[in-house]
Amino acid sequence: MMSDEWTESGQDDQSALVPKDATQHQESARASFASSVFNIMHAIMGSGILGLAYAMSSTGIIGFSLLLLFVAVTAAYSVHLLLVLCEQTALTTYEDLGFCAFKTTGKVMVAGAILIQNIGAMSSYLFVIKSELPAAIAGFLHNSYNGTPWYLNGQILLLITVIFVVLPLALLPKIEFLGYTSGLSILFMVYFTIVVVVKKWFVPCPLFNGTVNYFQSAYAIPTMAFSFLCHTSVLPIYCELKRPSKSRMQKAVNIGMILSFSIYMLSALFGYLTFYANVNSQLLHSYSQYLPRDPVIMSVRICILFSVLLTVPLIHFPARKSLMLLFCSRCPFSWLCHILVTLVIQTVIVLLAIYVPNIQNIFGVVGSTTSTALLFIYPGLFYLQISRESLKSSRKLKALGLIILGILIGSVSLLVIIITWLHNEN
């Protein structure tokens, strides 16, 4: 995967190149501290924000707040372990740390997890397009229809969008210009949160149901893990930081986590207080039911759709990179292989977006498997294997705790999610 001097980086911007050697590292660094914080927030925040209010309705305000804080703190600490390993080994990608720890097996573990994680993320984005684009179009039309015309059919609109927008962008060998739109994503998330807070006072309060559904609570931590995963982007961001140091990068991560936590918490809290137990697993659906033609909600929907539309091709690049690493890492670049892999990935995510009935299922399954692995298990496992500290050292004990915690959270959550599916079918 790595050339003699450089290696590709990044989950969101594949055009960036990071140095393999630590001395080259400082020469190429050019990103300011504020820019690094911004990039971390962009790596963290995504479609997960739409499912957090539903998670709060399942766990209650206090339970959700404690769980979200716990996941945020744990995510920041697992990033800390990766940064320590980066400093010790001078490696700059998650896959290379996996190779350093367990050779080819470790690299395959990380590449496979990143592939599944990114497929889940892209599927959740396409799910948003499928569900929100028809509502956005209908909001501008004032006619009543018998049946559903093709331009209000979510599946048809999804296919048109993927074929004519997402696929051409994903087929490009480089997608540098889309990196400049990443700033809009954060602005859209902030705007979304402001609207959620304001609209709390304009939506008729539905009948409150104070009960907590413990089956649905199983989706809470996986959704949070899905929402806070930025680990595949942290090392490339670190490599681009001016005056790079572990403490400086950790400070950027902490600030990014705190700001993301604040945005997540506000949107979840006021989304829940607006609809209580009636909140949908995709928050914008709830607003569609109560404020179907509200111009502010329509503007939010357009902003989210625009953000999602340009994010899918960006996430596609590391997914394709991981897939090619798994199956054709020794092959030189080939347009045929490039196109075939792109088509395979696009087909998979479209099928998932069409046939998965609820975005909550994507958050739950991906969050309880690859998100917990990349956020909890792998950082702790790689630290135990690579670091030369004593096994009784504080960091290694905490790393072991991360591994145990990740296994417990992932296995229990996935088990309860499967039981929930079986329960719902019955």
Short mmCIF file of C-alpha atoms in Angstrom, two decimals:
data_model
loop_
_atom_site.label_atom_id
_atom_site.label_comp_id
_atom_site.label_asym_id
_atom_site.label_seq_id
_atom_site.Cartn_x
_atom_site.Cartn_y
_atom_site.Cartn_z
CA MET A 1 0.00 0.00 0.00
CA MET A 2 2.88 2.34 0.80
CA SER A 3 5.36 3.60 -1.73
CA ASP A 4 9.01 4.26 -0.89
CA GLU A 5 8.39 7.82 0.23
CA TRP A 6 4.70 8.53 0.46
CA THR A 7 1.39 6.94 1.37
CA GLU A 8 -2.15 8.04 0.64
CA SER A 9 -4.09 9.34 3.59
CA GLY A 10 -7.46 10.26 4.83
CA GLN A 11 -11.02 9.03 5.05
CA ASP A 12 -12.47 12.21 3.64
CA ASP A 13 -9.73 13.61 1.37
CA GLN A 14 -7.80 11.02 -0.54
CA SER A 15 -5.81 13.60 -2.46
CA ALA A 16 -3.66 14.46 0.53
CA LEU A 17 -0.31 12.74 0.72
CA VAL A 18 1.44 12.18 4.01
CA PRO A 19 5.13 11.52 4.57
CA LYS A 20 6.32 8.14 5.62
CA ASP A 21 9.40 9.45 7.35
CA ALA A 22 9.25 11.59 10.48
CA THR A 23 11.74 14.16 9.16
CA GLN A 24 9.75 14.60 5.96
CA HIS A 25 6.67 14.86 8.17
CA GLN A 26 7.60 18.27 9.55
CA GLU A 27 8.67 19.66 6.18
CA SER A 28 5.31 18.88 4.56
CA ALA A 29 3.12 20.01 7.47
CA ARG A 30 1.08 23.06 6.52
CA ALA A 31 -2.30 22.95 8.30
CA SER A 32 -2.98 25.43 11.10
CA PHE A 33 -4.22 24.30 14.51
CA ALA A 34 -7.69 25.72 13.84
CA SER A 35 -7.81 23.99 10.46
CA SER A 36 -6.92 20.69 12.11
CA VAL A 37 -9.72 21.10 14.66
CA PHE A 38 -12.09 21.84 11.79
CA ASN A 39 -10.95 18.75 9.86
CA ILE A 40 -11.42 16.56 12.93
CA MET A 41 -14.96 17.85 13.35
CA HIS A 42 -15.63 17.12 9.70
CA ALA A 43 -14.31 13.58 10.16
CA ILE A 44 -16.55 13.09 13.21
CA MET A 45 -19.82 14.64 12.15
CA GLY A 46 -22.10 13.04 9.60
CA SER A 47 -25.47 11.36 9.23
CA GLY A 48 -25.22 10.02 12.79
CA ILE A 49 -26.57 13.36 14.02
CA LEU A 50 -29.96 12.44 12.55
CA GLY A 51 -30.29 9.35 14.77
CA LEU A 52 -29.20 10.69 18.16
CA ALA A 53 -32.59 12.13 19.19
CA TYR A 54 -34.06 8.67 18.64
CA ALA A 55 -31.29 7.19 20.79
CA MET A 56 -32.22 9.67 23.54
CA SER A 57 -35.86 8.62 23.33
CA SER A 58 -34.71 5.04 23.97
CA THR A 59 -32.41 5.74 26.92
CA GLY A 60 -33.79 8.88 28.55
CA ILE A 61 -32.05 12.26 28.87
CA ILE A 62 -29.75 11.37 31.77
CA GLY A 63 -28.83 7.95 30.40
CA PHE A 64 -28.15 9.36 26.95
CA SER A 65 -26.06 12.24 28.29
CA LEU A 66 -23.87 9.92 30.36
CA LEU A 67 -23.46 7.45 27.49
CA LEU A 68 -22.63 10.17 24.95
CA LEU A 69 -20.07 11.70 27.32
CA PHE A 70 -18.59 8.27 27.98
CA VAL A 71 -18.25 7.48 24.26
CA ALA A 72 -16.71 10.91 23.55
CA VAL A 73 -14.13 10.57 26.35
CA THR A 74 -13.32 7.00 25.35
CA ALA A 75 -12.95 8.00 21.70
CA ALA A 76 -10.56 10.80 22.67
CA TYR A 77 -8.47 8.40 24.75
CA SER A 78 -8.30 5.77 22.00
CA VAL A 79 -7.08 8.51 19.64
CA HIS A 80 -4.46 9.31 22.28
CA LEU A 81 -3.18 5.72 22.08
CA LEU A 82 -2.97 5.95 18.28
CA LEU A 83 -1.02 9.20 18.53
CA VAL A 84 1.43 7.63 20.97
CA LEU A 85 1.96 4.73 18.55
CA CYS A 86 2.35 7.19 15.67
CA GLU A 87 5.07 8.99 17.63
CA GLN A 88 6.84 5.73 18.52
CA THR A 89 6.75 4.15 15.06
CA ALA A 90 6.66 7.19 12.68
CA LEU A 91 3.78 5.46 10.85
CA THR A 92 0.99 7.61 9.49
CA THR A 93 -1.99 5.40 8.67
CA TYR A 94 -4.26 3.11 10.64
CA GLU A 95 -3.53 0.25 8.21
CA ASP A 96 0.22 0.59 8.74
CA LEU A 97 -0.20 0.41 12.51
CA GLY A 98 -2.18 -2.78 11.94
CA PHE A 99 0.67 -4.16 9.84
CA CYS A 100 3.23 -3.16 12.48
CA ALA A 101 1.21 -4.98 15.15
CA PHE A 102 0.14 -8.15 13.34
CA LYS A 103 1.74 -7.99 9.89
CA THR A 104 -0.60 -8.71 6.97
CA THR A 105 -3.35 -9.97 9.28
CA GLY A 106 -3.44 -6.65 11.11
CA LYS A 107 -3.52 -4.63 7.90
CA VAL A 108 -6.37 -6.77 6.56
CA MET A 109 -8.27 -6.39 9.85
CA VAL A 110 -8.10 -2.61 9.63
CA ALA A 111 -8.77 -2.42 5.89
CA GLY A 112 -11.79 -4.71 6.21
CA ALA A 113 -13.21 -2.70 9.12
CA ILE A 114 -12.71 0.59 7.27
CA LEU A 115 -14.37 -0.87 4.16
CA ILE A 116 -17.45 -2.02 6.08
CA GLN A 117 -17.59 1.19 8.12
CA ASN A 118 -17.44 3.37 5.02
CA ILE A 119 -20.01 1.25 3.19
CA GLY A 120 -22.29 1.68 6.20
CA ALA A 121 -21.68 5.42 6.24
CA MET A 122 -22.36 5.78 2.50
CA SER A 123 -25.49 3.63 2.82
CA SER A 124 -26.77 5.87 5.60
CA TYR A 125 -26.15 8.94 3.42
CA LEU A 126 -27.98 7.37 0.48
CA PHE A 127 -30.79 6.40 2.84
CA VAL A 128 -31.10 10.10 3.72
CA ILE A 129 -31.25 10.96 0.01
CA LYS A 130 -33.92 8.30 -0.60
CA SER A 131 -36.09 9.50 2.28
CA GLU A 132 -35.54 13.26 2.17
CA LEU A 133 -35.24 14.14 -1.53
CA PRO A 134 -38.91 13.28 -2.32
CA ALA A 135 -40.02 15.35 0.69
CA ALA A 136 -37.81 18.23 -0.44
CA ILE A 137 -39.32 18.17 -3.95
CA ALA A 138 -42.87 17.77 -2.62
CA GLY A 139 -42.34 20.76 -0.34
CA PHE A 140 -42.01 23.01 -3.39
CA LEU A 141 -45.11 21.54 -5.05
CA HIS A 142 -48.59 22.34 -3.84
CA ASN A 143 -50.57 19.83 -5.86
CA SER A 144 -52.26 16.77 -4.43
CA TYR A 145 -51.64 13.44 -6.13
CA ASN A 146 -53.39 10.13 -6.38
CA GLY A 147 -50.54 7.68 -5.92
CA THR A 148 -46.87 8.59 -6.12
CA PRO A 149 -45.48 10.14 -9.32
CA TRP A 150 -42.00 9.01 -10.34
CA TYR A 151 -40.37 12.29 -9.27
CA LEU A 152 -41.61 11.69 -5.71
CA ASN A 153 -40.50 8.06 -5.60
CA GLY A 154 -37.48 7.80 -3.29
CA GLN A 155 -35.96 4.75 -4.94
CA ILE A 156 -36.16 6.23 -8.44
CA LEU A 157 -34.69 9.53 -7.25
CA LEU A 158 -31.93 7.65 -5.44
CA LEU A 159 -30.96 5.76 -8.61
CA ILE A 160 -30.99 8.94 -10.69
CA THR A 161 -28.84 10.77 -8.15
CA VAL A 162 -26.31 7.95 -7.87
CA ILE A 163 -26.02 7.41 -11.64
CA PHE A 164 -25.74 11.06 -12.67
CA VAL A 165 -24.01 12.66 -9.66
CA VAL A 166 -22.37 10.26 -7.20
CA LEU A 167 -20.98 7.70 -9.66
CA PRO A 168 -19.24 10.17 -12.02
CA LEU A 169 -17.57 11.88 -9.04
CA ALA A 170 -16.56 8.58 -7.48
CA LEU A 171 -15.01 7.39 -10.75
CA LEU A 172 -12.53 10.26 -10.79
CA PRO A 173 -8.97 9.13 -9.96
CA LYS A 174 -8.67 12.16 -7.67
CA ILE A 175 -11.40 14.23 -6.12
CA GLU A 176 -9.45 17.17 -4.75
CA PHE A 177 -11.98 19.88 -5.49
CA LEU A 178 -14.64 18.24 -3.32
CA GLY A 179 -12.36 18.69 -0.34
CA TYR A 180 -13.12 22.41 -0.45
CA THR A 181 -16.79 21.70 0.24
CA SER A 182 -16.06 20.01 3.57
CA GLY A 183 -16.48 23.32 5.38
CA LEU A 184 -20.06 23.51 4.24
CA SER A 185 -20.84 20.23 5.96
CA ILE A 186 -19.97 21.64 9.39
CA LEU A 187 -21.94 24.83 8.69
CA PHE A 188 -24.94 22.75 7.65
CA MET A 189 -24.72 20.68 10.85
CA VAL A 190 -24.58 23.86 12.96
CA TYR A 191 -27.52 25.28 11.03
CA PHE A 192 -29.43 22.02 11.51
CA THR A 193 -28.80 22.19 15.27
CA ILE A 194 -29.92 25.84 15.49
CA VAL A 195 -33.15 25.00 13.66
CA VAL A 196 -33.80 22.00 15.94
CA VAL A 197 -33.38 24.24 19.01
CA VAL A 198 -35.60 27.01 17.63
CA LYS A 199 -38.33 24.72 16.28
CA LYS A 200 -38.80 23.18 19.72
CA TRP A 201 -41.05 26.14 20.47
CA PHE A 202 -43.09 25.93 17.24
CA VAL A 203 -44.07 22.26 17.02
CA PRO A 204 -47.21 21.12 18.86
CA CYS A 205 -46.04 18.92 21.70
CA PRO A 206 -47.13 15.30 21.14
CA LEU A 207 -48.40 13.15 23.99
CA PHE A 208 -45.42 12.31 26.20
CA ASN A 209 -44.62 8.68 26.77
CA GLY A 210 -42.07 8.44 29.56
CA THR A 211 -41.25 4.76 29.17
CA VAL A 212 -37.85 3.57 28.00
CA ASN A 213 -37.72 0.80 25.40
CA TYR A 214 -34.82 -1.40 26.46
CA PHE A 215 -34.74 -3.25 23.17
CA GLN A 216 -34.31 0.03 21.29
CA SER A 217 -31.69 1.12 23.85
CA ALA A 218 -29.34 -1.42 22.28
CA TYR A 219 -29.00 0.94 19.31
CA ALA A 220 -27.86 3.86 21.47
CA ILE A 221 -24.15 3.12 22.03
CA PRO A 222 -23.56 1.76 18.48
CA THR A 223 -25.16 4.92 17.08
CA MET A 224 -22.90 7.04 19.30
CA ALA A 225 -19.84 5.02 18.29
CA PHE A 226 -20.83 5.48 14.64
CA SER A 227 -21.18 9.22 15.31
CA PHE A 228 -17.79 9.73 17.01
CA LEU A 229 -15.55 7.63 14.76
CA CYS A 230 -12.77 9.78 13.31
CA HIS A 231 -9.80 7.49 13.94
CA THR A 232 -8.98 6.70 10.32
CA SER A 233 -8.54 10.43 9.64
CA VAL A 234 -6.67 11.51 12.76
CA LEU A 235 -3.18 10.34 11.72
CA PRO A 236 -3.29 11.98 8.26
CA ILE A 237 -4.55 15.20 9.91
CA TYR A 238 -1.68 14.93 12.41
CA CYS A 239 0.81 14.69 9.54
CA GLU A 240 -0.46 17.95 8.05
CA LEU A 241 -0.36 19.90 11.33
CA LYS A 242 2.07 22.81 11.64
CA ARG A 243 4.62 22.27 14.44
CA PRO A 244 3.30 18.74 14.95
CA SER A 245 3.52 17.18 18.40
CA LYS A 246 1.47 14.58 20.19
CA SER A 247 0.25 17.04 22.83
CA ARG A 248 -0.68 19.66 20.21
CA MET A 249 -2.62 17.13 18.15
CA GLN A 250 -4.30 15.70 21.26
CA LYS A 251 -5.44 19.22 22.14
CA ALA A 252 -6.92 19.60 18.63
CA VAL A 253 -8.71 16.25 19.01
CA ASN A 254 -10.08 17.21 22.43
CA ILE A 255 -11.41 20.55 21.15
CA GLY A 256 -12.94 18.85 18.09
CA MET A 257 -14.57 16.23 20.33
CA ILE A 258 -15.95 18.85 22.73
CA LEU A 259 -17.44 20.96 19.93
CA SER A 260 -18.90 17.89 18.20
CA PHE A 261 -20.28 16.64 21.53
CA SER A 262 -21.96 20.02 22.09
CA ILE A 263 -23.60 20.02 18.66
CA TYR A 264 -24.69 16.39 19.04
CA MET A 265 -26.06 17.00 22.53
CA LEU A 266 -28.06 20.09 21.57
CA SER A 267 -29.59 18.51 18.46
CA ALA A 268 -30.47 15.30 20.31
CA LEU A 269 -31.88 17.04 23.38
CA PHE A 270 -34.09 19.54 21.58
CA GLY A 271 -35.09 17.00 18.95
CA TYR A 272 -36.23 14.68 21.73
CA LEU A 273 -37.96 17.46 23.71
CA THR A 274 -39.85 18.39 20.55
CA PHE A 275 -41.28 14.93 19.81
CA TYR A 276 -40.51 12.80 22.87
CA ALA A 277 -41.32 9.13 22.23
CA ASN A 278 -42.74 10.03 18.81
CA VAL A 279 -39.34 11.00 17.45
CA ASN A 280 -38.41 9.12 14.29
CA SER A 281 -35.15 7.21 13.89
CA GLN A 282 -34.35 9.82 11.21
CA LEU A 283 -35.11 13.14 12.91
CA LEU A 284 -36.08 15.05 9.76
CA HIS A 285 -38.97 12.62 9.23
CA SER A 286 -40.53 13.84 12.46
CA TYR A 287 -40.50 17.41 11.24
CA SER A 288 -42.03 16.29 7.94
CA GLN A 289 -45.03 14.94 9.85
CA TYR A 290 -45.70 18.11 11.86
CA LEU A 291 -44.30 20.86 9.60
CA PRO A 292 -44.50 19.44 6.07
CA ARG A 293 -44.23 22.79 4.25
CA ASP A 294 -42.29 24.88 6.72
CA PRO A 295 -39.73 26.92 4.70
CA VAL A 296 -37.03 26.68 7.39
CA ILE A 297 -37.36 22.89 7.61
CA MET A 298 -37.28 22.74 3.82
CA SER A 299 -34.06 24.76 3.80
CA VAL A 300 -32.51 22.41 6.37
CA ARG A 301 -33.51 19.44 4.29
CA ILE A 302 -31.86 20.94 1.20
CA CYS A 303 -28.69 21.72 3.16
CA ILE A 304 -28.44 18.19 4.56
CA LEU A 305 -29.06 16.71 1.11
CA PHE A 306 -26.38 18.87 -0.45
CA SER A 307 -23.92 17.93 2.28
CA VAL A 308 -24.71 14.24 1.93
CA LEU A 309 -24.53 14.32 -1.85
CA LEU A 310 -20.95 15.62 -1.87
CA THR A 311 -19.80 13.51 1.07
CA VAL A 312 -20.65 10.12 -0.48
CA PRO A 313 -17.97 10.35 -3.23
CA LEU A 314 -15.39 11.45 -0.64
CA ILE A 315 -16.09 8.46 1.60
CA HIS A 316 -16.05 6.21 -1.45
CA PHE A 317 -12.33 6.79 -2.00
CA PRO A 318 -11.04 5.15 1.23
CA ALA A 319 -13.60 2.36 0.80
CA ARG A 320 -12.25 1.60 -2.68
CA LYS A 321 -8.70 1.89 -1.38
CA SER A 322 -9.43 -0.67 1.36
CA LEU A 323 -11.15 -3.06 -1.03
CA MET A 324 -8.26 -2.92 -3.49
CA LEU A 325 -5.81 -3.37 -0.62
CA LEU A 326 -7.63 -6.56 0.36
CA PHE A 327 -7.88 -8.12 -3.10
CA CYS A 328 -5.44 -6.50 -5.52
CA SER A 329 -2.80 -4.66 -3.50
CA ARG A 330 0.05 -5.85 -5.74
CA CYS A 331 -1.60 -4.84 -9.01
CA PRO A 332 -0.60 -1.59 -10.75
CA PHE A 333 -3.30 1.00 -11.35
CA SER A 334 -5.79 -0.14 -13.96
CA TRP A 335 -8.79 1.80 -15.17
CA LEU A 336 -10.71 -1.45 -15.63
CA CYS A 337 -10.09 -2.50 -12.04
CA HIS A 338 -10.80 1.05 -10.84
CA ILE A 339 -14.17 1.14 -12.61
CA LEU A 340 -15.20 -2.39 -11.60
CA VAL A 341 -14.43 -1.83 -7.91
CA THR A 342 -16.27 1.49 -7.99
CA LEU A 343 -19.33 -0.13 -9.57
CA VAL A 344 -19.31 -2.98 -7.05
CA ILE A 345 -19.20 -0.60 -4.08
CA GLN A 346 -21.88 1.67 -5.55
CA THR A 347 -24.14 -1.31 -6.22
CA VAL A 348 -23.77 -2.59 -2.66
CA ILE A 349 -24.54 0.74 -0.99
CA VAL A 350 -27.52 1.40 -3.28
CA LEU A 351 -29.00 -2.02 -2.48
CA LEU A 352 -28.51 -1.42 1.24
CA ALA A 353 -30.10 2.03 1.03
CA ILE A 354 -33.10 0.63 -0.88
CA TYR A 355 -33.76 -2.55 1.08
CA VAL A 356 -32.75 -1.65 4.65
CA PRO A 357 -36.06 -0.44 6.09
CA ASN A 358 -34.66 1.89 8.73
CA ILE A 359 -31.54 4.04 9.09
CA GLN A 360 -31.43 2.88 12.72
CA ASN A 361 -30.49 -0.60 11.48
CA ILE A 362 -27.45 0.77 9.63
CA PHE A 363 -26.30 2.72 12.68
CA GLY A 364 -26.89 -0.27 14.94
CA VAL A 365 -25.18 -3.00 12.93
CA VAL A 366 -22.22 -0.95 11.67
CA GLY A 367 -21.85 0.79 15.03
CA SER A 368 -21.79 -2.46 17.00
CA THR A 369 -19.25 -4.13 14.69
CA THR A 370 -16.73 -2.02 12.79
CA SER A 371 -17.24 1.23 14.72
CA THR A 372 -16.56 -0.45 18.06
CA ALA A 373 -13.58 -2.28 16.53
CA LEU A 374 -12.00 0.89 15.10
CA LEU A 375 -12.86 3.03 18.13
CA PHE A 376 -12.29 0.66 21.07
CA ILE A 377 -10.70 -2.66 20.16
CA TYR A 378 -7.99 -1.96 17.57
CA PRO A 379 -6.35 1.03 19.34
CA GLY A 380 -6.06 -0.98 22.55
CA LEU A 381 -4.96 -4.15 20.77
CA PHE A 382 -2.31 -2.41 18.68
CA TYR A 383 -1.01 -0.54 21.72
CA LEU A 384 -0.61 -3.75 23.68
CA GLN A 385 1.25 -5.36 20.79
CA ILE A 386 3.49 -2.48 19.66
CA SER A 387 4.34 -0.49 22.80
CA ARG A 388 7.37 -1.63 24.79
CA GLU A 389 5.92 -0.46 28.10
CA SER A 390 5.41 -2.89 30.96
CA LEU A 391 2.17 -4.85 30.89
CA LYS A 392 1.37 -3.35 34.29
CA SER A 393 1.76 0.23 33.06
CA SER A 394 -1.24 2.55 33.30
CA ARG A 395 -1.61 2.92 29.52
CA LYS A 396 -1.48 -0.81 28.84
CA LEU A 397 -4.06 -1.52 31.53
CA LYS A 398 -6.32 1.14 30.02
CA ALA A 399 -5.68 -0.30 26.55
CA LEU A 400 -6.75 -3.71 27.86
CA GLY A 401 -9.84 -2.09 29.32
CA LEU A 402 -10.65 -0.59 25.91
CA ILE A 403 -10.44 -4.02 24.29
CA ILE A 404 -12.70 -5.66 26.87
CA LEU A 405 -15.13 -2.74 26.73
CA GLY A 406 -15.30 -2.81 22.93
CA ILE A 407 -15.91 -6.56 22.82
CA LEU A 408 -18.66 -6.32 25.45
CA ILE A 409 -20.40 -3.34 23.85
CA GLY A 410 -20.18 -4.75 20.34
CA SER A 411 -21.27 -8.30 21.14
CA VAL A 412 -24.09 -7.37 23.55
CA SER A 413 -25.44 -4.63 21.28
CA LEU A 414 -25.37 -6.84 18.18
CA LEU A 415 -27.03 -9.70 20.07
CA VAL A 416 -29.85 -7.49 21.37
CA ILE A 417 -30.30 -5.91 17.92
CA ILE A 418 -30.73 -9.38 16.37
CA ILE A 419 -33.19 -10.33 19.15
CA THR A 420 -35.06 -7.09 18.46
CA TRP A 421 -35.36 -7.97 14.77
CA LEU A 422 -36.71 -11.42 15.63
CA HIS A 423 -39.09 -9.89 18.19
CA ASN A 424 -40.41 -7.39 15.68
CA GLU A 425 -40.98 -10.10 13.06
CA ASN A 426 -42.97 -12.13 15.55
#
